[in-house]
Amino acid sequence: MTHNVTGHRVAILAVSTGNIAGAAAQWYVVWLFARFAGPEAVGVYSSFIAVMAPIFITAQLGLRNLYITLQSAVSWRAYLFLRLGGIAAAVVLSFGALVMLAPTQEWSVAGAILVIKIANSTADLYLARIQRTERLGAFGALLMLDALVTMMATTAVMLISGSVVTALWVGAAVAILGAAVTVFLASATPPEGRTVRQPLTQDIRLLITHGIPLAMSQGIQSVLTYLPLVIVGSIGTTADIGVFASAAYLVTFAHLLGASVQTAILPAYRRHLEGQGPAALRQMNLRNGYLTMAVLSPMVVVAVAAGPALLQLVYGADFEISRLAVFLFALAAMICIPTYLLSSFHLVLNRYWVMTVVGMVSIAVVGVSGISSGVAEMGAIEAGSMAVLVGVLCRYIGADLMARSQQAGALSTTDRGGAGS
């Protein structure tokens, strides 16, 4: 038993370290652009990410989480067919968005980001096979290696040429290489599974049925992530977008850490559900969430005290931000991980639609928040940080209310069953 607990903690550490390394690499690239080209370059880069990320995430149909949690046996070919189709659809939609929104002179930046998204989407599905076999050490190592090579390559390019475009295309080459290595390792040791006998078309229909709510949920989460940036852009300038995006990495790190925790705990949550039932899983989920917020709460004070000065020290004098904005970012970061724990609870119960409904409500509330900030003539960055907090808080409250509703429904059913016997 002790060995299992220790192994589980090591697995969480490996995946968390890998995801943090990935976030660090993304932040480092932004920092390079900020130092070499200023807030405008960061704003352009962040704007393209805000357009493409929701498209690609939605087109992925949540297949990685389905591969881990779906209780029906489905062939690998069905997963692969849908992922390739999703990538093709995302490319077409992204290209259409670029034609409508992006100036021609910035297409070289957008093209590199598009290639990175294609490579990452390919690797995402094959990482599911590694996750399914609980080779989480390899999972984390792949993420760390990709992050390290990305930072080294982009640094070399920026020092030699100072070109943001060249650095992004080098990053795209690294992403392609990382995807190729992931595919090779995942294919070398495929997970053992039940024999699949139904036709491929039936498997595809099953995945689409379960994947649509997941795709909507994850796409909505991506929209929630980038909608505040749109709010900032509608109120302020491209430079404001750059400053906001740089400061928002505090919340981005929290999201990625939450996603890494979810990656590591899903197999354990599934075993806990099968062994002790949903009520026991719910209690464990609550304990983990409250403990996480208690541990992270002192960091809010530290962030408010040191954040504004630290931002200018790290990025440069042009990256000025208020303590109010930092406070709102820090509160949002504190709530992120417990939200992912609640999402994991719904995933293992195969209640894939829950976070979709919660996310749709959250988008509406964030939209109202943005409009209210504009009417109140709040600063662009403060309005964006308020929208970030509102979005995270809505998802947490909504997911918790749905979990309580599920628990109350289960208890009611149990009581009726006992009365009937």
Short mmCIF file of C-alpha atoms in Angstrom, two decimals:
data_model
loop_
_atom_site.label_atom_id
_atom_site.label_comp_id
_atom_site.label_asym_id
_atom_site.label_seq_id
_atom_site.Cartn_x
_atom_site.Cartn_y
_atom_site.Cartn_z
CA MET A 1 0.00 0.00 0.00
CA THR A 2 2.84 2.39 0.91
CA HIS A 3 4.53 1.54 -2.37
CA ASN A 4 1.35 2.44 -4.30
CA VAL A 5 0.98 5.77 -2.48
CA THR A 6 4.65 6.62 -3.08
CA GLY A 7 4.42 5.65 -6.73
CA HIS A 8 1.29 7.79 -7.15
CA ARG A 9 3.05 10.82 -5.63
CA VAL A 10 6.07 10.31 -7.87
CA ALA A 11 3.76 10.07 -10.89
CA ILE A 12 2.03 13.34 -9.97
CA LEU A 13 5.43 14.97 -9.45
CA ALA A 14 6.72 13.77 -12.83
CA VAL A 15 3.68 14.98 -14.77
CA SER A 16 3.46 18.23 -12.79
CA THR A 17 7.14 18.94 -13.41
CA GLY A 18 6.70 18.25 -17.10
CA ASN A 19 3.68 20.51 -17.41
CA ILE A 20 5.36 23.25 -15.40
CA ALA A 21 8.39 22.95 -17.68
CA GLY A 22 6.07 23.31 -20.68
CA ALA A 23 4.48 26.40 -19.17
CA ALA A 24 7.93 27.74 -18.34
CA ALA A 25 8.98 27.29 -21.96
CA GLN A 26 5.90 29.16 -23.19
CA TRP A 27 6.54 31.94 -20.69
CA TYR A 28 10.23 32.04 -21.61
CA VAL A 29 9.38 32.54 -25.28
CA VAL A 30 7.09 35.43 -24.32
CA TRP A 31 9.86 36.86 -22.14
CA LEU A 32 12.32 36.68 -25.06
CA PHE A 33 9.87 38.49 -27.31
CA ALA A 34 9.26 41.11 -24.62
CA ARG A 35 12.95 41.76 -24.07
CA PHE A 36 13.92 41.82 -27.76
CA ALA A 37 10.79 43.35 -29.33
CA GLY A 38 8.60 44.86 -26.56
CA PRO A 39 4.88 44.67 -25.65
CA GLU A 40 3.70 45.02 -29.27
CA ALA A 41 5.37 41.74 -30.31
CA VAL A 42 3.94 39.94 -27.29
CA GLY A 43 0.52 41.37 -28.13
CA VAL A 44 0.62 40.10 -31.74
CA TYR A 45 1.82 36.64 -30.66
CA SER A 46 -0.80 36.39 -27.90
CA SER A 47 -3.59 37.53 -30.23
CA PHE A 48 -2.87 34.70 -32.70
CA ILE A 49 -2.77 32.17 -29.86
CA ALA A 50 -6.13 33.50 -28.66
CA VAL A 51 -7.64 32.85 -32.10
CA MET A 52 -6.16 29.39 -32.78
CA ALA A 53 -6.14 27.74 -29.36
CA PRO A 54 -9.95 27.47 -28.92
CA ILE A 55 -10.31 26.13 -32.48
CA PHE A 56 -7.72 23.36 -32.04
CA ILE A 57 -8.83 22.43 -28.54
CA THR A 58 -12.45 22.09 -29.62
CA ALA A 59 -11.49 20.06 -32.71
CA GLN A 60 -9.59 17.57 -30.51
CA LEU A 61 -12.97 16.26 -29.24
CA GLY A 62 -11.50 15.56 -25.81
CA LEU A 63 -10.09 12.30 -27.19
CA ARG A 64 -7.21 12.07 -24.72
CA ASN A 65 -9.54 12.14 -21.71
CA LEU A 66 -11.97 9.81 -23.50
CA TYR A 67 -9.17 7.31 -24.10
CA ILE A 68 -8.48 7.25 -20.35
CA THR A 69 -11.99 7.36 -18.91
CA LEU A 70 -14.42 5.88 -21.45
CA GLN A 71 -15.79 2.61 -20.10
CA SER A 72 -16.65 1.18 -23.55
CA ALA A 73 -13.99 -0.56 -25.64
CA VAL A 74 -13.16 1.44 -28.80
CA SER A 75 -10.52 0.73 -31.44
CA TRP A 76 -7.41 2.90 -31.69
CA ARG A 77 -8.16 3.43 -35.40
CA ALA A 78 -11.33 5.31 -34.47
CA TYR A 79 -9.40 7.67 -32.18
CA LEU A 80 -6.77 8.25 -34.84
CA PHE A 81 -9.34 8.85 -37.60
CA LEU A 82 -11.15 11.48 -35.54
CA ARG A 83 -7.93 13.21 -34.48
CA LEU A 84 -6.72 13.54 -38.07
CA GLY A 85 -10.14 14.83 -39.14
CA GLY A 86 -10.14 17.30 -36.25
CA ILE A 87 -6.71 18.63 -37.20
CA ALA A 88 -7.84 19.13 -40.81
CA ALA A 89 -10.96 21.00 -39.67
CA ALA A 90 -8.94 23.16 -37.27
CA VAL A 91 -6.47 24.11 -40.02
CA VAL A 92 -9.30 25.19 -42.35
CA LEU A 93 -11.05 27.21 -39.63
CA SER A 94 -7.78 28.82 -38.46
CA PHE A 95 -6.90 29.79 -42.02
CA GLY A 96 -10.33 31.34 -42.44
CA ALA A 97 -9.90 33.32 -39.23
CA LEU A 98 -6.49 34.56 -40.38
CA VAL A 99 -7.89 35.71 -43.72
CA MET A 100 -10.53 37.78 -41.90
CA LEU A 101 -8.50 39.06 -38.93
CA ALA A 102 -4.75 39.06 -39.58
CA PRO A 103 -2.78 41.61 -41.61
CA THR A 104 -0.84 39.92 -44.43
CA GLN A 105 2.53 41.02 -43.04
CA GLU A 106 1.89 39.03 -39.85
CA TRP A 107 1.01 35.73 -41.55
CA SER A 108 4.53 34.38 -41.11
CA VAL A 109 4.03 34.53 -37.33
CA ALA A 110 0.58 32.95 -37.64
CA GLY A 111 1.91 30.18 -39.91
CA ALA A 112 4.52 29.10 -37.37
CA ILE A 113 1.93 29.03 -34.59
CA LEU A 114 -0.36 26.94 -36.84
CA VAL A 115 2.38 24.35 -37.38
CA ILE A 116 3.04 24.20 -33.63
CA LYS A 117 -0.66 23.59 -32.96
CA ILE A 118 -0.78 20.74 -35.52
CA ALA A 119 2.25 19.04 -33.96
CA ASN A 120 0.94 19.47 -30.41
CA SER A 121 -2.48 18.09 -31.35
CA THR A 122 -0.87 14.99 -32.85
CA ALA A 123 1.29 14.43 -29.77
CA ASP A 124 -1.70 14.96 -27.47
CA LEU A 125 -3.49 11.81 -28.65
CA TYR A 126 -0.41 9.61 -28.46
CA LEU A 127 0.35 10.89 -24.98
CA ALA A 128 -2.99 9.32 -24.01
CA ARG A 129 -1.53 5.87 -24.75
CA ILE A 130 1.42 6.57 -22.47
CA GLN A 131 -0.95 7.89 -19.80
CA ARG A 132 -3.20 4.82 -20.12
CA THR A 133 -0.27 2.51 -19.34
CA GLU A 134 0.59 4.81 -16.38
CA ARG A 135 4.10 5.43 -17.71
CA LEU A 136 3.85 8.88 -16.21
CA GLY A 137 7.60 9.18 -15.75
CA ALA A 138 8.00 8.96 -19.54
CA PHE A 139 5.05 11.34 -19.92
CA GLY A 140 6.75 13.95 -17.76
CA ALA A 141 10.16 13.38 -19.35
CA LEU A 142 8.77 14.03 -22.84
CA LEU A 143 7.24 17.31 -21.72
CA MET A 144 10.43 18.41 -19.95
CA LEU A 145 12.68 17.53 -22.90
CA ASP A 146 10.43 19.38 -25.34
CA ALA A 147 10.44 22.45 -23.08
CA LEU A 148 14.22 22.41 -22.65
CA VAL A 149 14.96 22.08 -26.37
CA THR A 150 12.42 24.81 -27.20
CA MET A 151 14.05 27.26 -24.77
CA MET A 152 17.57 26.48 -25.99
CA ALA A 153 16.69 26.73 -29.69
CA THR A 154 14.68 29.95 -29.45
CA THR A 155 17.34 31.57 -27.27
CA ALA A 156 20.03 30.79 -29.81
CA VAL A 157 17.96 32.22 -32.66
CA MET A 158 17.05 35.41 -30.79
CA LEU A 159 20.67 36.01 -29.76
CA ILE A 160 21.91 35.48 -33.31
CA SER A 161 19.19 37.16 -35.37
CA GLY A 162 16.81 38.91 -32.97
CA SER A 163 13.97 37.75 -35.24
CA VAL A 164 10.69 36.77 -33.60
CA VAL A 165 9.50 35.09 -36.80
CA THR A 166 12.61 32.93 -37.13
CA ALA A 167 12.43 31.96 -33.46
CA LEU A 168 8.82 30.83 -33.87
CA TRP A 169 9.63 28.69 -36.91
CA VAL A 170 12.48 27.05 -35.01
CA GLY A 171 9.98 26.40 -32.21
CA ALA A 172 7.70 24.80 -34.81
CA ALA A 173 10.52 22.47 -35.88
CA VAL A 174 11.05 21.46 -32.25
CA ALA A 175 7.32 20.77 -31.85
CA ILE A 176 7.35 18.49 -34.92
CA LEU A 177 10.36 16.59 -33.56
CA GLY A 178 8.69 16.23 -30.15
CA ALA A 179 5.52 14.88 -31.75
CA ALA A 180 7.53 12.32 -33.74
CA VAL A 181 9.29 11.06 -30.59
CA THR A 182 5.96 10.85 -28.73
CA VAL A 183 4.37 8.83 -31.52
CA PHE A 184 7.34 6.43 -31.57
CA LEU A 185 7.36 5.84 -27.80
CA ALA A 186 3.58 5.45 -27.57
CA SER A 187 3.48 2.99 -30.47
CA ALA A 188 6.34 0.91 -29.06
CA THR A 189 4.37 -0.10 -25.95
CA PRO A 190 0.63 0.12 -26.66
CA PRO A 191 -1.77 -0.41 -23.74
CA GLU A 192 -3.51 -3.71 -23.26
CA GLY A 193 -7.23 -3.45 -23.85
CA ARG A 194 -10.38 -5.36 -24.45
CA THR A 195 -10.95 -6.85 -27.89
CA VAL A 196 -12.99 -4.50 -30.05
CA ARG A 197 -15.43 -6.29 -32.36
CA GLN A 198 -17.86 -3.61 -33.52
CA PRO A 199 -17.44 -1.82 -36.90
CA LEU A 200 -15.22 1.25 -37.15
CA THR A 201 -18.21 3.47 -37.96
CA GLN A 202 -19.89 2.40 -34.71
CA ASP A 203 -16.76 3.25 -32.74
CA ILE A 204 -16.57 6.65 -34.40
CA ARG A 205 -20.22 7.40 -33.61
CA LEU A 206 -19.65 6.41 -29.97
CA LEU A 207 -16.60 8.68 -29.68
CA ILE A 208 -18.42 11.58 -31.31
CA THR A 209 -21.40 11.13 -28.98
CA HIS A 210 -19.19 11.28 -25.87
CA GLY A 211 -16.64 13.63 -27.40
CA ILE A 212 -18.97 16.48 -28.37
CA PRO A 213 -19.72 17.55 -24.77
CA LEU A 214 -16.03 17.16 -23.91
CA ALA A 215 -15.01 19.18 -26.97
CA MET A 216 -17.51 21.86 -26.08
CA SER A 217 -16.30 21.86 -22.48
CA GLN A 218 -12.62 22.13 -23.37
CA GLY A 219 -13.30 24.61 -26.15
CA ILE A 220 -15.34 26.71 -23.76
CA GLN A 221 -12.51 26.58 -21.24
CA SER A 222 -10.14 27.81 -23.94
CA VAL A 223 -12.55 30.62 -24.84
CA LEU A 224 -12.72 31.49 -21.13
CA THR A 225 -8.93 31.60 -21.04
CA TYR A 226 -8.64 33.98 -23.99
CA LEU A 227 -11.86 36.01 -23.71
CA PRO A 228 -10.28 38.35 -21.12
CA LEU A 229 -7.54 39.07 -23.66
CA VAL A 230 -10.25 40.05 -26.16
CA ILE A 231 -11.76 42.31 -23.50
CA VAL A 232 -8.38 43.96 -22.96
CA GLY A 233 -7.98 44.46 -26.71
CA SER A 234 -11.43 46.02 -27.04
CA ILE A 235 -10.69 48.55 -24.31
CA GLY A 236 -6.94 49.11 -24.71
CA THR A 237 -4.11 48.77 -27.21
CA THR A 238 -1.93 45.96 -28.61
CA ALA A 239 0.70 46.95 -26.04
CA ASP A 240 -1.92 46.52 -23.28
CA ILE A 241 -2.57 43.02 -24.64
CA GLY A 242 1.15 42.29 -24.35
CA VAL A 243 1.37 43.51 -20.76
CA PHE A 244 -1.81 41.64 -19.80
CA ALA A 245 -0.67 38.40 -21.46
CA SER A 246 2.68 38.59 -19.69
CA ALA A 247 1.11 39.09 -16.26
CA ALA A 248 -1.59 36.48 -16.92
CA TYR A 249 1.08 33.75 -17.00
CA LEU A 250 0.55 33.54 -13.24
CA VAL A 251 -2.89 32.06 -14.00
CA THR A 252 -1.60 30.13 -17.00
CA PHE A 253 0.86 28.30 -14.74
CA ALA A 254 -1.99 27.49 -12.37
CA HIS A 255 -4.11 26.11 -15.23
CA LEU A 256 -1.27 23.94 -16.49
CA LEU A 257 -0.51 22.69 -13.01
CA GLY A 258 -4.20 21.86 -12.60
CA ALA A 259 -4.20 20.03 -15.93
CA SER A 260 -1.11 18.04 -14.90
CA VAL A 261 -2.70 17.06 -11.61
CA GLN A 262 -5.80 15.96 -13.53
CA THR A 263 -3.64 13.89 -15.88
CA ALA A 264 -2.03 12.10 -12.97
CA ILE A 265 -5.10 11.54 -10.79
CA LEU A 266 -7.64 10.35 -13.39
CA PRO A 267 -6.49 6.69 -13.26
CA ALA A 268 -6.45 6.81 -9.43
CA TYR A 269 -9.89 8.47 -9.30
CA ARG A 270 -11.24 5.76 -11.58
CA ARG A 271 -9.88 3.04 -9.28
CA HIS A 272 -11.28 4.84 -6.21
CA LEU A 273 -14.69 5.08 -7.86
CA GLU A 274 -14.72 1.38 -8.75
CA GLY A 275 -13.52 0.35 -5.28
CA GLN A 276 -15.42 2.68 -2.93
CA GLY A 277 -18.13 4.39 -4.95
CA PRO A 278 -18.98 8.01 -5.87
CA ALA A 279 -19.72 9.20 -2.31
CA ALA A 280 -16.22 8.32 -1.07
CA LEU A 281 -14.68 9.83 -4.20
CA ARG A 282 -16.63 13.05 -3.61
CA GLN A 283 -15.35 13.32 -0.03
CA MET A 284 -11.75 12.79 -1.15
CA ASN A 285 -12.25 15.38 -3.88
CA LEU A 286 -13.51 17.95 -1.38
CA ARG A 287 -10.60 17.37 1.01
CA ASN A 288 -8.06 17.74 -1.77
CA GLY A 289 -9.66 20.96 -3.02
CA TYR A 290 -9.87 22.68 0.37
CA LEU A 291 -6.33 21.64 1.26
CA THR A 292 -5.01 23.01 -2.03
CA MET A 293 -6.62 26.42 -1.50
CA ALA A 294 -5.33 26.57 2.09
CA VAL A 295 -1.78 25.86 0.94
CA LEU A 296 -1.91 28.42 -1.90
CA SER A 297 -3.66 31.27 -0.05
CA PRO A 298 -0.45 32.83 1.41
CA MET A 299 0.86 33.18 -2.15
CA VAL A 300 -1.85 35.77 -2.84
CA VAL A 301 -0.29 38.13 -0.29
CA VAL A 302 3.19 37.54 -1.69
CA ALA A 303 1.97 38.19 -5.24
CA VAL A 304 0.29 41.49 -4.34
CA ALA A 305 3.33 42.71 -2.41
CA ALA A 306 5.97 41.81 -5.00
CA GLY A 307 4.05 41.39 -8.28
CA PRO A 308 4.12 44.88 -9.88
CA ALA A 309 7.82 45.49 -9.23
CA LEU A 310 8.69 41.92 -10.23
CA LEU A 311 6.85 42.24 -13.54
CA GLN A 312 8.85 45.32 -14.53
CA LEU A 313 12.08 43.74 -13.32
CA VAL A 314 11.51 40.63 -15.42
CA TYR A 315 9.99 42.09 -18.61
CA GLY A 316 11.14 45.71 -18.62
CA ALA A 317 9.95 49.18 -17.66
CA ASP A 318 7.16 49.17 -20.27
CA PHE A 319 5.36 46.34 -18.45
CA GLU A 320 3.59 48.29 -15.72
CA ILE A 321 0.64 46.80 -13.82
CA SER A 322 -1.45 47.78 -10.77
CA ARG A 323 -1.66 45.87 -7.48
CA LEU A 324 -5.40 45.43 -8.04
CA ALA A 325 -4.78 43.53 -11.26
CA VAL A 326 -2.16 41.33 -9.56
CA PHE A 327 -4.54 40.62 -6.67
CA LEU A 328 -7.28 39.50 -9.08
CA PHE A 329 -4.82 37.29 -10.99
CA ALA A 330 -3.55 35.72 -7.77
CA LEU A 331 -7.06 34.89 -6.50
CA ALA A 332 -7.88 33.25 -9.84
CA ALA A 333 -4.69 31.18 -9.71
CA MET A 334 -5.51 29.95 -6.20
CA ILE A 335 -8.91 28.62 -7.34
CA CYS A 336 -7.67 26.93 -10.55
CA ILE A 337 -6.42 23.59 -9.20
CA PRO A 338 -9.53 22.82 -7.07
CA THR A 339 -11.58 23.49 -10.21
CA TYR A 340 -9.62 20.83 -12.11
CA LEU A 341 -10.16 18.41 -9.22
CA LEU A 342 -13.93 18.95 -9.51
CA SER A 343 -13.72 18.48 -13.27
CA SER A 344 -11.89 15.15 -12.72
CA PHE A 345 -14.71 13.99 -10.44
CA HIS A 346 -17.26 14.54 -13.21
CA LEU A 347 -15.00 12.95 -15.85
CA VAL A 348 -14.64 9.62 -14.05
CA LEU A 349 -18.41 9.51 -13.59
CA ASN A 350 -18.64 9.98 -17.40
CA ARG A 351 -20.69 13.14 -16.80
CA TYR A 352 -18.95 14.83 -19.73
CA TRP A 353 -21.68 17.43 -20.25
CA VAL A 354 -21.33 19.01 -16.80
CA MET A 355 -18.35 21.26 -17.47
CA THR A 356 -19.89 22.21 -20.82
CA VAL A 357 -22.97 23.66 -19.16
CA VAL A 358 -20.86 25.29 -16.45
CA GLY A 359 -18.53 26.78 -19.04
CA MET A 360 -21.34 28.22 -21.17
CA VAL A 361 -22.76 30.00 -18.14
CA SER A 362 -19.26 31.23 -17.23
CA ILE A 363 -18.71 32.70 -20.69
CA ALA A 364 -21.95 34.67 -20.39
CA VAL A 365 -20.94 35.97 -16.95
CA VAL A 366 -17.45 36.90 -18.15
CA GLY A 367 -18.98 38.72 -21.11
CA VAL A 368 -21.18 40.72 -18.74
CA SER A 369 -18.09 41.42 -16.62
CA GLY A 370 -16.25 42.78 -19.65
CA ILE A 371 -19.16 45.02 -20.68
CA SER A 372 -19.53 46.28 -17.10
CA SER A 373 -15.82 47.08 -16.93
CA GLY A 374 -16.06 49.06 -20.15
CA VAL A 375 -19.09 51.00 -18.90
CA ALA A 376 -17.32 51.70 -15.59
CA GLU A 377 -14.27 52.90 -17.57
CA MET A 378 -12.00 50.50 -15.72
CA GLY A 379 -8.45 50.22 -17.03
CA ALA A 380 -7.95 47.65 -19.79
CA ILE A 381 -5.63 45.40 -17.79
CA GLU A 382 -7.75 45.61 -14.64
CA ALA A 383 -10.85 44.73 -16.69
CA GLY A 384 -9.07 41.72 -18.13
CA SER A 385 -7.86 40.47 -14.76
CA MET A 386 -11.38 40.87 -13.32
CA ALA A 387 -12.70 38.78 -16.22
CA VAL A 388 -10.10 36.07 -15.50
CA LEU A 389 -11.18 35.83 -11.85
CA VAL A 390 -14.89 35.83 -12.72
CA GLY A 391 -14.37 33.01 -15.23
CA VAL A 392 -12.42 30.77 -12.83
CA LEU A 393 -14.79 31.45 -9.94
CA CYS A 394 -17.88 30.65 -12.03
CA ARG A 395 -16.40 27.32 -13.16
CA TYR A 396 -15.53 26.34 -9.59
CA ILE A 397 -18.93 27.24 -8.14
CA GLY A 398 -20.80 25.62 -11.04
CA ALA A 399 -18.81 22.37 -10.90
CA ASP A 400 -19.23 22.18 -7.13
CA LEU A 401 -22.99 22.77 -7.33
CA MET A 402 -23.32 20.04 -9.96
CA ALA A 403 -21.30 17.63 -7.81
CA ARG A 404 -23.52 18.38 -4.81
CA SER A 405 -26.59 17.84 -6.99
CA GLN A 406 -25.25 14.47 -8.15
CA GLN A 407 -24.50 13.43 -4.57
CA ALA A 408 -27.95 14.53 -3.36
CA GLY A 409 -29.58 12.64 -6.23
CA ALA A 410 -27.65 9.47 -5.37
CA LEU A 411 -28.64 9.70 -1.71
CA SER A 412 -32.28 10.27 -2.67
CA THR A 413 -32.23 7.19 -4.88
CA THR A 414 -30.66 5.14 -2.08
CA ASP A 415 -33.32 6.30 0.39
CA ARG A 416 -36.15 5.39 -1.99
CA GLY A 417 -34.58 1.99 -2.57
CA GLY A 418 -34.33 1.38 1.17
CA ALA A 419 -37.92 2.45 1.73
CA GLY A 420 -39.10 0.18 -1.05
CA SER A 421 -37.33 -2.85 0.38
#
